[in-house]
Amino acid sequence: AAELYAYTEGWISALYLSLLSFVREGRFERQSSLAELIDKAVYRQCPAEVKEFLLTICVFDSFTMAQAQAMWPKENVEAMLGYLIRHNAFIKYDNKTYRMHNIFADFLREMLARQGRERRRAVLRAAGNWYAGSGDHIRAMDAYYQAGDFDGLLTALELAKGRSINTEYKEKLIRYFRECPVEIKKARPWACLVYAIYLFVFNEPELFARQCAEISRYIEEFECDDNTRTQLAGELELLCSFSRYNSIAGMAEHVRKAAGLLKGPSRFLDKRALWSFGSPSVLYLFYRESGRLEKEVAEFTEWMPHYCRLTGGHGAGAEIMMQAERYYYIGDFENAEIFANKAMCAAQSQGQTAIVMCVLFLQVRLAIINGNLPSALALLRQAREDIKRQKLYQYIHTLELCEGFVYAGLGQAKKIPAWIAQGDLKNSSIYFPTHAFFNIVYGKALLSGGQYLKLLGLAGQFIDVAAIFPNLLGQVYTHIYAAAAHHRLQRRQEAQAAIGRAVDIAAADG
């Protein structure tokens, strides 16, 4: 026992492996490394076919029976997994999932690498095929990248269609495209279009512009018939509309050109993608010029149906929602509720959860204005249940922006989602165009929590972010918060100046 303790220092994995050898041989031998210990005590004891199976499945951290059968298309998968569970404590079965201990997985992956580049690539490519087939496009791209299969990687990206990659994957995606051979990119123009729209939401304007120019060249050189080339030219015009975001007139110009070229719905923009970039407000996205809000609503109402037609219903109901929000902000709550209900019907008819979330946010605020707090909170609870039931997890952070806004307004700081209260955007599903709206909620949380000095310190940054597109709603809220913070710090003159700046923007639009 003393010798074992001195050797393993009490580490349970090393102790377990040593005991396996002791049970089998009546003694234990010191190995120079943990890998040699695993090899001697576990791997060498497996039948040859089980070893091959382990090397095939080791690229997964955890896997289901369906995954194992896809990777090992023989009829003895269940028997082999039963053998491994009985004879190996490094593989556990729990809730229909097999989980492999990291130590054992790392050992097996090293063994797989020793079998040569082609064998490892074949296994990783098979894993990529599994992930792509099951709709997990992020893991599919990772597997294809490790396999050096850029054609498969671009196929997975094309299937993703802008609906499953969050900001945390930004650097990976840029690296994948940077390393992808040009000839493969030229052969997959639709994947290039999807990549470009991600560059836009990742706030990479220079890379976005460069990618649009490259796609234009790829379309000219792409081997296809005239109809396909015309379709691609229309797709590119639709993509270029985002270069004029959030100018309604500028975007409409590109959409009109796209309408003259596209013969059917866009292939690279998926109607299930986040139309709102995670914002629970349409008006926030497109209100950009003081004194022109009513005109902007009219322009948006004219333009948006054309965009919906070209994208198979993406953003359906958004133009009605912008009307509803304008009525809300000018104090016409009856029309706000009427148009919110109209927007809900339009959005639900096309499965547009992003617009449904915008309607919900307005309905919650109207319920509070009408003095019906229980109804407002019930709407938020029901939305969370619906998101979980339908597995629409990309909308959780949009819902939490709504919750954060409401609870900050009610002075219930403990109920504000932690990532909002801490100002942490890094791991959220909120894309860059919505960052100024996040600051509306974060600023409200700081004000509610009495963090006046921190709020005033961040106010300049909030204004800068809201000035990029611009998003005037973010500017108005920030000036109001700054006025309130100055007032509570007994800085009357600064408070008056800040509220004056808010009025200067908002008064012209009522």
CSV table of C-alpha atoms in Angstrom, one decimal, residues 263-438:
chain,number,residue,atom,x,y,z
A,263,LYS,CA,-35.9,33.4,-59.6
A,264,GLY,CA,-36.8,31.9,-56.2
A,265,PRO,CA,-36.1,32.3,-52.5
A,266,SER,CA,-32.5,32.9,-51.4
A,267,ARG,CA,-30.4,29.8,-50.7
A,268,PHE,CA,-27.9,31.3,-48.3
A,269,LEU,CA,-30.3,33.1,-46.0
A,270,ASP,CA,-32.3,30.7,-43.9
A,271,LYS,CA,-35.7,31.9,-42.6
A,272,ARG,CA,-34.9,30.1,-39.3
A,273,ALA,CA,-31.9,32.4,-38.7
A,274,LEU,CA,-32.0,35.2,-36.1
A,275,TRP,CA,-33.5,38.0,-38.2
A,276,SER,CA,-33.2,40.4,-35.3
A,277,PHE,CA,-29.6,39.5,-34.4
A,278,GLY,CA,-30.9,38.8,-30.9
A,279,SER,CA,-32.7,42.1,-30.4
A,280,PRO,CA,-36.2,42.1,-28.9
A,281,SER,CA,-37.0,45.4,-30.7
A,282,VAL,CA,-37.4,46.1,-34.4
A,283,LEU,CA,-37.6,49.9,-33.9
A,284,TYR,CA,-34.2,49.8,-32.1
A,285,LEU,CA,-32.6,48.2,-35.1
A,286,PHE,CA,-33.9,50.7,-37.7
A,287,TYR,CA,-34.5,54.0,-35.9
A,288,ARG,CA,-31.4,56.0,-37.0
A,289,GLU,CA,-32.3,59.6,-37.8
A,290,SER,CA,-34.0,62.1,-35.4
A,291,GLY,CA,-37.2,63.6,-36.8
A,292,ARG,CA,-37.6,60.9,-39.5
A,293,LEU,CA,-39.1,58.0,-37.4
A,294,GLU,CA,-42.5,58.2,-39.0
A,295,LYS,CA,-40.9,58.3,-42.5
A,296,GLU,CA,-38.6,55.5,-41.6
A,297,VAL,CA,-41.6,53.4,-40.5
A,298,ALA,CA,-43.3,54.1,-43.8
A,299,GLU,CA,-40.2,53.2,-45.8
A,300,PHE,CA,-39.7,50.0,-43.8
A,301,THR,CA,-43.3,49.1,-44.3
A,302,GLU,CA,-42.9,49.4,-48.1
A,303,TRP,CA,-39.5,47.6,-48.3
A,304,MET,CA,-39.8,44.7,-45.8
A,305,PRO,CA,-42.4,42.6,-47.7
A,306,HIS,CA,-40.0,42.5,-50.7
A,307,TYR,CA,-37.2,41.2,-48.5
A,308,CYS,CA,-39.6,38.6,-47.0
A,309,ARG,CA,-40.6,37.3,-50.5
A,310,LEU,CA,-36.9,36.9,-51.5
A,311,THR,CA,-36.1,35.0,-48.3
A,312,GLY,CA,-39.1,32.8,-48.0
A,313,GLY,CA,-40.6,34.7,-45.1
A,314,HIS,CA,-37.5,35.7,-43.1
A,315,GLY,CA,-38.5,38.5,-40.7
A,316,ALA,CA,-42.3,38.3,-41.5
A,317,GLY,CA,-44.2,40.8,-39.4
A,318,ALA,CA,-41.2,43.0,-38.7
A,319,GLU,CA,-42.7,46.1,-40.5
A,320,ILE,CA,-45.9,45.8,-38.5
A,321,MET,CA,-43.9,45.4,-35.3
A,322,MET,CA,-42.0,48.6,-36.1
A,323,GLN,CA,-45.3,50.4,-36.4
A,324,ALA,CA,-46.5,49.0,-33.1
A,325,GLU,CA,-43.3,50.1,-31.3
A,326,ARG,CA,-43.6,53.6,-32.7
A,327,TYR,CA,-47.1,53.8,-31.3
A,328,TYR,CA,-45.8,52.6,-28.0
A,329,TYR,CA,-43.0,55.2,-27.8
A,330,ILE,CA,-45.3,58.1,-28.7
A,331,GLY,CA,-47.7,57.0,-26.0
A,332,ASP,CA,-50.5,55.6,-28.2
A,333,PHE,CA,-50.9,52.3,-26.3
A,334,GLU,CA,-54.1,51.2,-27.9
A,335,ASN,CA,-52.7,51.2,-31.4
A,336,ALA,CA,-49.5,49.7,-30.0
A,337,GLU,CA,-51.4,46.7,-28.8
A,338,ILE,CA,-53.5,46.4,-32.0
A,339,PHE,CA,-50.4,46.3,-34.2
A,340,ALA,CA,-48.6,44.0,-31.8
A,341,ASN,CA,-51.4,41.4,-32.3
A,342,LYS,CA,-51.2,41.9,-36.1
A,343,ALA,CA,-47.4,41.4,-36.0
A,344,MET,CA,-47.8,38.2,-33.9
A,345,CYS,CA,-50.1,36.7,-36.5
A,346,ALA,CA,-47.8,37.5,-39.3
A,347,ALA,CA,-44.7,36.2,-37.5
A,348,GLN,CA,-46.3,33.0,-36.3
A,349,SER,CA,-47.6,32.2,-39.8
A,350,GLN,CA,-44.0,32.0,-41.0
A,351,GLY,CA,-42.4,30.6,-37.9
A,352,GLN,CA,-40.5,33.8,-37.1
A,353,THR,CA,-39.5,33.4,-33.5
A,354,ALA,CA,-37.3,36.6,-33.6
A,355,ILE,CA,-40.4,38.7,-34.3
A,356,VAL,CA,-42.5,36.8,-31.8
A,357,MET,CA,-39.9,37.8,-29.2
A,358,CYS,CA,-40.2,41.4,-30.2
A,359,VAL,CA,-44.0,41.2,-29.8
A,360,LEU,CA,-43.6,39.5,-26.4
A,361,PHE,CA,-41.4,42.3,-25.2
A,362,LEU,CA,-43.9,44.9,-26.2
A,363,GLN,CA,-46.8,43.0,-24.7
A,364,VAL,CA,-45.0,42.7,-21.4
A,365,ARG,CA,-44.3,46.4,-21.2
A,366,LEU,CA,-48.0,47.2,-22.2
A,367,ALA,CA,-49.2,44.8,-19.4
A,368,ILE,CA,-47.0,46.7,-16.9
A,369,ILE,CA,-48.3,50.1,-18.1
A,370,ASN,CA,-51.9,48.8,-17.7
A,371,GLY,CA,-51.0,47.8,-14.1
A,372,ASN,CA,-51.2,44.1,-14.8
A,373,LEU,CA,-47.8,42.8,-13.5
A,374,PRO,CA,-48.9,39.2,-13.0
A,375,SER,CA,-49.8,39.0,-16.7
A,376,ALA,CA,-46.4,40.5,-17.7
A,377,LEU,CA,-44.5,38.0,-15.6
A,378,ALA,CA,-46.7,35.1,-16.8
A,379,LEU,CA,-45.8,36.1,-20.4
A,380,LEU,CA,-42.1,35.9,-19.6
A,381,ARG,CA,-42.5,32.5,-17.9
A,382,GLN,CA,-44.5,31.1,-20.8
A,383,ALA,CA,-41.9,32.3,-23.3
A,384,ARG,CA,-39.2,30.5,-21.4
A,385,GLU,CA,-41.2,27.3,-21.4
A,386,ASP,CA,-41.9,27.6,-25.1
A,387,ILE,CA,-38.2,28.1,-25.9
A,388,LYS,CA,-37.2,25.1,-23.9
A,389,ARG,CA,-40.0,22.9,-25.3
A,390,GLN,CA,-39.2,23.8,-28.9
A,391,LYS,CA,-35.4,23.7,-28.2
A,392,LEU,CA,-35.0,27.3,-29.6
A,393,TYR,CA,-32.0,27.9,-27.3
A,394,GLN,CA,-30.6,30.6,-29.5
A,395,TYR,CA,-33.4,32.9,-28.2
A,396,ILE,CA,-32.7,32.4,-24.5
A,397,HIS,CA,-30.5,35.5,-24.4
A,398,THR,CA,-33.0,37.6,-26.2
A,399,LEU,CA,-35.6,36.5,-23.6
A,400,GLU,CA,-33.2,37.3,-20.8
A,401,LEU,CA,-32.7,40.9,-22.3
A,402,CYS,CA,-36.5,41.3,-21.9
A,403,GLU,CA,-36.3,39.9,-18.3
A,404,GLY,CA,-33.4,42.1,-17.4
A,405,PHE,CA,-35.2,45.2,-18.7
A,406,VAL,CA,-38.3,44.4,-16.7
A,407,TYR,CA,-36.6,43.4,-13.5
A,408,ALA,CA,-34.3,46.4,-13.6
A,409,GLY,CA,-37.4,48.6,-14.0
A,410,LEU,CA,-39.0,46.9,-11.0
A,411,GLY,CA,-35.9,47.3,-8.9
A,412,GLN,CA,-35.5,43.5,-8.5
A,413,ALA,CA,-31.8,43.4,-9.1
A,414,LYS,CA,-31.4,39.7,-7.9
A,415,LYS,CA,-33.6,38.5,-10.8
A,416,ILE,CA,-31.6,40.2,-13.5
A,417,PRO,CA,-29.7,37.5,-15.4
A,418,ALA,CA,-26.1,37.4,-14.1
A,419,TRP,CA,-24.4,37.9,-17.5
A,420,ILE,CA,-26.4,41.1,-18.0
A,421,ALA,CA,-25.8,42.4,-14.5
A,422,GLN,CA,-22.0,41.7,-15.0
A,423,GLY,CA,-21.9,43.3,-18.5
A,424,ASP,CA,-20.7,40.0,-20.0
A,425,LEU,CA,-21.5,39.8,-23.7
A,426,LYS,CA,-18.6,37.4,-24.7
A,427,ASN,CA,-20.5,34.1,-24.5
A,428,SER,CA,-24.0,35.2,-25.4
A,429,SER,CA,-25.9,34.6,-28.6
A,430,ILE,CA,-26.3,38.3,-29.0
A,431,TYR,CA,-24.7,39.5,-32.3
A,432,PHE,CA,-22.9,42.9,-32.7
A,433,PRO,CA,-25.9,44.8,-34.2
A,434,THR,CA,-27.7,44.2,-30.9
A,435,HIS,CA,-24.9,45.3,-28.6
A,436,ALA,CA,-26.3,48.8,-28.1
A,437,PHE,CA,-29.6,47.2,-27.0
A,438,PHE,CA,-27.7,45.1,-24.5
